[in-house]
PDB file of C-alpha atoms in Angstrom:
ATOM      1  CA  UNK X  27     -38.525  -0.698  15.676  1.00 84.00           C
ATOM      2  CA  UNK X  28     -40.281   0.254  12.422  1.00 87.00           C
ATOM      3  CA  UNK X  29     -38.249   3.467  12.259  1.00 91.00           C
ATOM      4  CA  UNK X  30     -34.991   1.614  12.820  1.00 93.00           C
ATOM      5  CA  UNK X  31     -35.751  -0.884  10.058  1.00 93.00           C
ATOM      6  CA  UNK X  32     -36.745   1.908   7.671  1.00 93.00           C
ATOM      7  CA  UNK X  33     -33.561   3.807   8.519  1.00 93.00           C
ATOM      8  CA  UNK X  34     -31.090   0.981   8.032  1.00 94.00           C
ATOM      9  CA  UNK X  35     -32.725  -0.462   4.882  1.00 92.00           C
ATOM     10  CA  UNK X  36     -33.023   2.972   3.243  1.00 91.00           C
ATOM     11  CA  UNK X  37     -29.474   3.792   4.327  1.00 92.00           C
ATOM     12  CA  UNK X  38     -28.192   0.517   2.916  1.00 93.00           C
ATOM     13  CA  UNK X  39     -29.846   1.203  -0.444  1.00 92.00           C
ATOM     14  CA  UNK X  40     -28.332   4.691  -0.523  1.00 91.00           C
ATOM     15  CA  UNK X  41     -24.896   3.417   0.518  1.00 94.00           C
ATOM     16  CA  UNK X  42     -24.908   0.756  -2.208  1.00 92.00           C
ATOM     17  CA  UNK X  43     -25.861   3.360  -4.790  1.00 92.00           C
ATOM     18  CA  UNK X  44     -23.102   5.663  -3.553  1.00 93.00           C
ATOM     19  CA  UNK X  45     -20.565   2.841  -3.896  1.00 94.00           C
ATOM     20  CA  UNK X  46     -21.881   2.176  -7.407  1.00 92.00           C
ATOM     21  CA  UNK X  47     -21.414   5.847  -8.286  1.00 91.00           C
ATOM     22  CA  UNK X  48     -17.888   5.952  -6.874  1.00 92.00           C
ATOM     23  CA  UNK X  49     -16.606   2.671  -8.316  1.00 93.00           C
ATOM     24  CA  UNK X  50     -18.102   2.740 -11.813  1.00 91.00           C
ATOM     25  CA  UNK X  51     -18.199   5.224 -14.646  1.00 89.00           C
ATOM     26  CA  UNK X  52     -21.992   5.110 -14.802  1.00 89.00           C
ATOM     27  CA  UNK X  53     -23.640   8.502 -14.971  1.00 89.00           C
ATOM     28  CA  UNK X  54     -26.208   9.373 -12.271  1.00 87.00           C
ATOM     29  CA  UNK X  55     -29.104   9.274 -14.752  1.00 88.00           C
ATOM     30  CA  UNK X  56     -28.225   5.750 -15.808  1.00 92.00           C
ATOM     31  CA  UNK X  57     -27.931   4.664 -12.194  1.00 92.00           C
ATOM     32  CA  UNK X  58     -31.393   6.093 -11.516  1.00 92.00           C
ATOM     33  CA  UNK X  59     -32.846   4.155 -14.457  1.00 93.00           C
ATOM     34  CA  UNK X  60     -31.035   1.037 -13.223  1.00 93.00           C
ATOM     35  CA  UNK X  61     -32.627   1.438  -9.780  1.00 92.00           C
ATOM     36  CA  UNK X  62     -36.130   1.857 -11.193  1.00 92.00           C
ATOM     37  CA  UNK X  63     -35.650  -1.202 -13.413  1.00 94.00           C
ATOM     38  CA  UNK X  64     -34.315  -3.151 -10.426  1.00 93.00           C
ATOM     39  CA  UNK X  65     -37.483  -2.267  -8.508  1.00 92.00           C
ATOM     40  CA  UNK X  66     -39.614  -3.496 -11.413  1.00 93.00           C
ATOM     41  CA  UNK X  67     -37.684  -6.774 -11.642  1.00 95.00           C
ATOM     42  CA  UNK X  68     -37.782  -7.385  -7.882  1.00 93.00           C
ATOM     43  CA  UNK X  69     -41.506  -6.563  -7.900  1.00 92.00           C
ATOM     44  CA  UNK X  70     -42.142  -9.003 -10.727  1.00 93.00           C
ATOM     45  CA  UNK X  71     -40.241 -11.698  -8.828  1.00 95.00           C
ATOM     46  CA  UNK X  72     -42.337 -10.846  -5.746  1.00 93.00           C
ATOM     47  CA  UNK X  73     -39.216 -10.042  -3.722  1.00 93.00           C
ATOM     48  CA  UNK X  74     -39.765  -6.315  -3.157  1.00 91.00           C
ATOM     49  CA  UNK X  75     -43.133  -6.519  -1.399  1.00 91.00           C
ATOM     50  CA  UNK X  76     -41.751  -8.426   1.629  1.00 92.00           C
ATOM     51  CA  UNK X  77     -38.921  -5.885   1.852  1.00 91.00           C
ATOM     52  CA  UNK X  78     -41.449  -3.043   1.855  1.00 91.00           C
ATOM     53  CA  UNK X  79     -43.491  -4.754   4.560  1.00 91.00           C
ATOM     54  CA  UNK X  80     -40.332  -5.076   6.665  1.00 93.00           C
ATOM     55  CA  UNK X  81     -38.772  -1.667   6.057  1.00 91.00           C
ATOM     56  CA  UNK X  82     -41.771   0.525   5.215  1.00 89.00           C
ATOM     57  CA  UNK X  83     -40.667   3.897   3.866  1.00 87.00           C
ATOM     58  CA  UNK X  84     -37.031   2.780   3.910  1.00 88.00           C
ATOM     59  CA  UNK X  85     -37.840   0.578   0.911  1.00 88.00           C
ATOM     60  CA  UNK X  86     -40.803   2.379  -0.660  1.00 86.00           C
ATOM     61  CA  UNK X  87     -39.312   5.879  -0.910  1.00 84.00           C
ATOM     62  CA  UNK X  88     -36.038   5.205  -2.824  1.00 85.00           C
ATOM     63  CA  UNK X  89     -36.102   4.673  -6.591  1.00 88.00           C
ATOM     64  CA  UNK X  90     -36.518   0.879  -6.473  1.00 90.00           C
ATOM     65  CA  UNK X  91     -39.768   1.549  -4.610  1.00 89.00           C
ATOM     66  CA  UNK X  92     -40.900   3.746  -7.511  1.00 89.00           C
ATOM     67  CA  UNK X  93     -40.100   0.914  -9.912  1.00 90.00           C
ATOM     68  CA  UNK X  94     -42.111  -1.473  -7.772  1.00 91.00           C
ATOM     69  CA  UNK X  95     -45.046   0.964  -7.797  1.00 90.00           C
ATOM     70  CA  UNK X  96     -44.873   1.116 -11.592  1.00 90.00           C
ATOM     71  CA  UNK X  97     -44.824  -2.692 -11.752  1.00 92.00           C
ATOM     72  CA  UNK X  98     -47.872  -3.031  -9.507  1.00 91.00           C
ATOM     73  CA  UNK X  99     -49.780  -0.420 -11.504  1.00 92.00           C
ATOM     74  CA  UNK X 100     -49.008  -2.056 -14.837  1.00 92.00           C
ATOM     75  CA  UNK X 101     -49.869  -5.509 -13.494  1.00 92.00           C
ATOM     76  CA  UNK X 102     -53.258  -4.349 -12.179  1.00 92.00           C
ATOM     77  CA  UNK X 103     -54.060  -2.440 -15.373  1.00 92.00           C
ATOM     78  CA  UNK X 104     -53.150  -5.410 -17.571  1.00 92.00           C
ATOM     79  CA  UNK X 105     -55.419  -7.622 -15.470  1.00 92.00           C
ATOM     80  CA  UNK X 106     -58.280  -5.127 -15.927  1.00 91.00           C
ATOM     81  CA  UNK X 107     -57.721  -3.818 -19.470  1.00 90.00           C
ATOM     82  CA  UNK X 108     -55.519  -6.327 -21.231  1.00 91.00           C
ATOM     83  CA  UNK X 109     -52.746  -5.123 -23.514  1.00 89.00           C
ATOM     84  CA  UNK X 110     -53.614  -1.421 -23.157  1.00 88.00           C
ATOM     85  CA  UNK X 111     -52.895  -1.690 -19.433  1.00 88.00           C
ATOM     86  CA  UNK X 112     -49.187  -1.782 -20.272  1.00 90.00           C
ATOM     87  CA  UNK X 113     -49.403   1.841 -21.373  1.00 89.00           C
ATOM     88  CA  UNK X 114     -51.689   3.260 -18.699  1.00 89.00           C
ATOM     89  CA  UNK X 115     -50.954   1.304 -15.520  1.00 89.00           C
ATOM     90  CA  UNK X 116     -47.705   3.034 -14.603  1.00 87.00           C
ATOM     91  CA  UNK X 117     -49.212   6.473 -15.052  1.00 86.00           C
ATOM     92  CA  UNK X 118     -52.231   5.645 -12.944  1.00 87.00           C
ATOM     93  CA  UNK X 119     -50.162   4.141 -10.119  1.00 87.00           C
ATOM     94  CA  UNK X 120     -47.612   6.944  -9.893  1.00 87.00           C
ATOM     95  CA  UNK X 121     -49.695  10.001 -10.784  1.00 90.00           C
ATOM     96  CA  UNK X 122     -50.094  11.272  -7.214  1.00 88.00           C
ATOM     97  CA  UNK X 123     -46.388  11.079  -6.397  1.00 84.00           C
ATOM     98  CA  UNK X 124     -45.300  12.708  -9.642  1.00 87.00           C
ATOM     99  CA  UNK X 125     -47.930  15.447  -9.292  1.00 91.00           C
ATOM    100  CA  UNK X 126     -46.841  16.146  -5.715  1.00 90.00           C
ATOM    101  CA  UNK X 127     -43.196  16.400  -6.792  1.00 88.00           C
ATOM    102  CA  UNK X 128     -44.096  18.897  -9.514  1.00 91.00           C
ATOM    103  CA  UNK X 129     -46.357  21.005  -7.291  1.00 94.00           C
ATOM    104  CA  UNK X 130     -43.970  21.130  -4.325  1.00 94.00           C
ATOM    105  CA  UNK X 131     -41.024  21.789  -6.646  1.00 90.00           C
ATOM    106  CA  UNK X 132     -42.893  24.733  -8.132  1.00 91.00           C
ATOM    107  CA  UNK X 133     -43.785  26.086  -4.687  1.00 93.00           C
ATOM    108  CA  UNK X 134     -40.163  25.759  -3.581  1.00 91.00           C
ATOM    109  CA  UNK X 135     -39.038  27.664  -6.686  1.00 87.00           C
ATOM    110  CA  UNK X 136     -41.398  30.493  -5.786  1.00 89.00           C
ATOM    111  CA  UNK X 137     -40.180  30.660  -2.205  1.00 91.00           C
ATOM    112  CA  UNK X 138     -36.439  30.359  -2.778  1.00 89.00           C
ATOM    113  CA  UNK X 139     -36.044  32.084  -6.198  1.00 79.00           C
ATOM    114  CA  UNK X 140     -33.575  29.695  -7.876  1.00 75.00           C
ATOM    115  CA  UNK X 141     -30.820  31.089 -10.088  1.00 77.00           C
ATOM    116  CA  UNK X 142     -29.205  29.527 -13.120  1.00 75.00           C
ATOM    117  CA  UNK X 143     -25.562  28.499 -12.807  1.00 71.00           C
ATOM    118  CA  UNK X 144     -23.174  30.825 -14.585  1.00 68.00           C
TER     119      UNK X 144
END
Protein backbone atom coordinates (compact mmCIF):
# COMPACT_ATOMS: atom_id res chain seq x y z
CA UNK A 1 0.00 0.00 0.00
CA UNK A 2 3.00 2.30 0.56
CA UNK A 3 3.80 2.16 -3.16
CA UNK A 4 0.24 3.00 -4.12
CA UNK A 5 0.15 6.00 -1.80
CA UNK A 6 3.51 7.22 -3.09
CA UNK A 7 2.33 6.80 -6.67
CA UNK A 8 -0.96 8.65 -6.39
CA UNK A 9 0.36 11.51 -4.20
CA UNK A 10 3.40 12.05 -6.44
CA UNK A 11 1.18 11.79 -9.52
CA UNK A 12 -1.27 14.29 -8.07
CA UNK A 13 1.53 16.79 -7.39
CA UNK A 14 2.83 16.36 -10.94
CA UNK A 15 -0.66 16.65 -12.44
CA UNK A 16 -1.37 19.86 -10.53
CA UNK A 17 1.92 21.33 -11.71
CA UNK A 18 1.13 20.32 -15.29
CA UNK A 19 -2.25 22.05 -15.06
CA UNK A 20 -0.50 25.13 -13.65
CA UNK A 21 1.91 25.12 -16.59
CA UNK A 22 -0.88 24.72 -19.14
CA UNK A 23 -3.33 27.26 -17.70
CA UNK A 24 -0.98 30.08 -16.69
CA UNK A 25 1.76 32.04 -18.39
CA UNK A 26 4.25 31.19 -15.65
CA UNK A 27 7.61 30.03 -16.91
CA UNK A 28 8.86 26.61 -15.74
CA UNK A 29 11.64 28.15 -13.64
CA UNK A 30 9.16 30.29 -11.73
CA UNK A 31 6.91 27.30 -11.17
CA UNK A 32 9.87 25.37 -9.77
CA UNK A 33 10.67 28.21 -7.36
CA UNK A 34 6.99 28.36 -6.41
CA UNK A 35 7.01 24.64 -5.59
CA UNK A 36 10.13 24.90 -3.43
CA UNK A 37 8.65 27.88 -1.58
CA UNK A 38 5.38 25.98 -1.13
CA UNK A 39 7.34 23.12 0.45
CA UNK A 40 9.03 25.56 2.83
CA UNK A 41 5.71 27.14 3.82
CA UNK A 42 3.97 23.79 4.31
CA UNK A 43 6.97 22.59 6.34
CA UNK A 44 6.86 25.68 8.53
CA UNK A 45 3.14 25.13 9.12
CA UNK A 46 3.93 21.48 9.97
CA UNK A 47 1.63 20.24 7.20
CA UNK A 48 4.21 18.59 4.93
CA UNK A 49 5.65 16.11 7.43
CA UNK A 50 2.36 14.17 7.81
CA UNK A 51 2.06 14.06 4.02
CA UNK A 52 5.58 12.64 3.76
CA UNK A 53 4.80 10.03 6.40
CA UNK A 54 1.72 9.01 4.41
CA UNK A 55 3.13 9.11 0.89
CA UNK A 56 6.85 8.51 1.43
CA UNK A 57 8.82 9.18 -1.75
CA UNK A 58 5.68 10.41 -3.50
CA UNK A 59 5.90 13.54 -1.35
CA UNK A 60 9.62 13.74 -0.56
CA UNK A 61 11.00 13.46 -4.10
CA UNK A 62 9.11 16.29 -5.91
CA UNK A 63 10.22 19.90 -5.47
CA UNK A 64 7.98 20.67 -2.47
CA UNK A 65 9.87 17.89 -0.68
CA UNK A 66 13.13 19.71 -1.45
CA UNK A 67 11.66 22.89 0.02
CA UNK A 68 10.64 20.98 3.13
CA UNK A 69 14.17 19.58 3.44
CA UNK A 70 15.58 23.11 3.22
CA UNK A 71 13.13 24.26 5.91
CA UNK A 72 14.08 21.45 8.28
CA UNK A 73 17.79 22.11 7.76
CA UNK A 74 17.46 25.84 8.39
CA UNK A 75 15.28 25.26 11.46
CA UNK A 76 17.78 22.83 13.00
CA UNK A 77 20.75 25.08 12.21
CA UNK A 78 19.04 28.13 13.70
CA UNK A 79 18.31 26.15 16.86
CA UNK A 80 22.00 25.16 17.08
CA UNK A 81 23.81 28.25 15.77
CA UNK A 82 21.38 31.13 16.02
CA UNK A 83 21.18 33.68 13.22
CA UNK A 84 24.03 32.15 11.19
CA UNK A 85 21.99 28.96 10.87
CA UNK A 86 19.79 30.76 8.34
CA UNK A 87 22.70 30.78 5.91
CA UNK A 88 24.13 27.31 6.49
CA UNK A 89 21.19 25.07 7.36
CA UNK A 90 19.82 24.64 3.85
CA UNK A 91 23.22 23.76 2.45
CA UNK A 92 23.89 21.21 5.15
CA UNK A 93 20.49 19.54 4.77
CA UNK A 94 20.54 19.28 0.98
CA UNK A 95 24.24 18.75 0.26
CA UNK A 96 24.00 15.01 -0.38
CA UNK A 97 21.11 15.29 -2.84
CA UNK A 98 22.67 18.17 -4.75
CA UNK A 99 26.06 16.43 -4.87
CA UNK A 100 24.46 13.22 -6.14
CA UNK A 101 22.61 15.13 -8.87
CA UNK A 102 25.85 16.76 -10.01
CA UNK A 103 27.88 13.55 -9.94
CA UNK A 104 25.28 11.40 -11.71
CA UNK A 105 24.63 14.18 -14.24
CA UNK A 106 28.33 14.29 -15.02
CA UNK A 107 28.51 10.50 -15.37
CA UNK A 108 25.49 10.53 -17.68
CA UNK A 109 27.15 13.22 -19.82
CA UNK A 110 30.21 11.01 -20.19
CA UNK A 111 28.18 7.98 -21.17
CA UNK A 112 25.72 9.59 -23.57
CA UNK A 113 27.86 12.42 -25.07
CA UNK A 114 25.31 15.26 -25.09
CA UNK A 115 25.22 17.69 -28.01
CA UNK A 116 24.27 21.34 -28.02
CA UNK A 117 21.07 22.30 -29.84
CA UNK A 118 21.67 23.98 -33.17
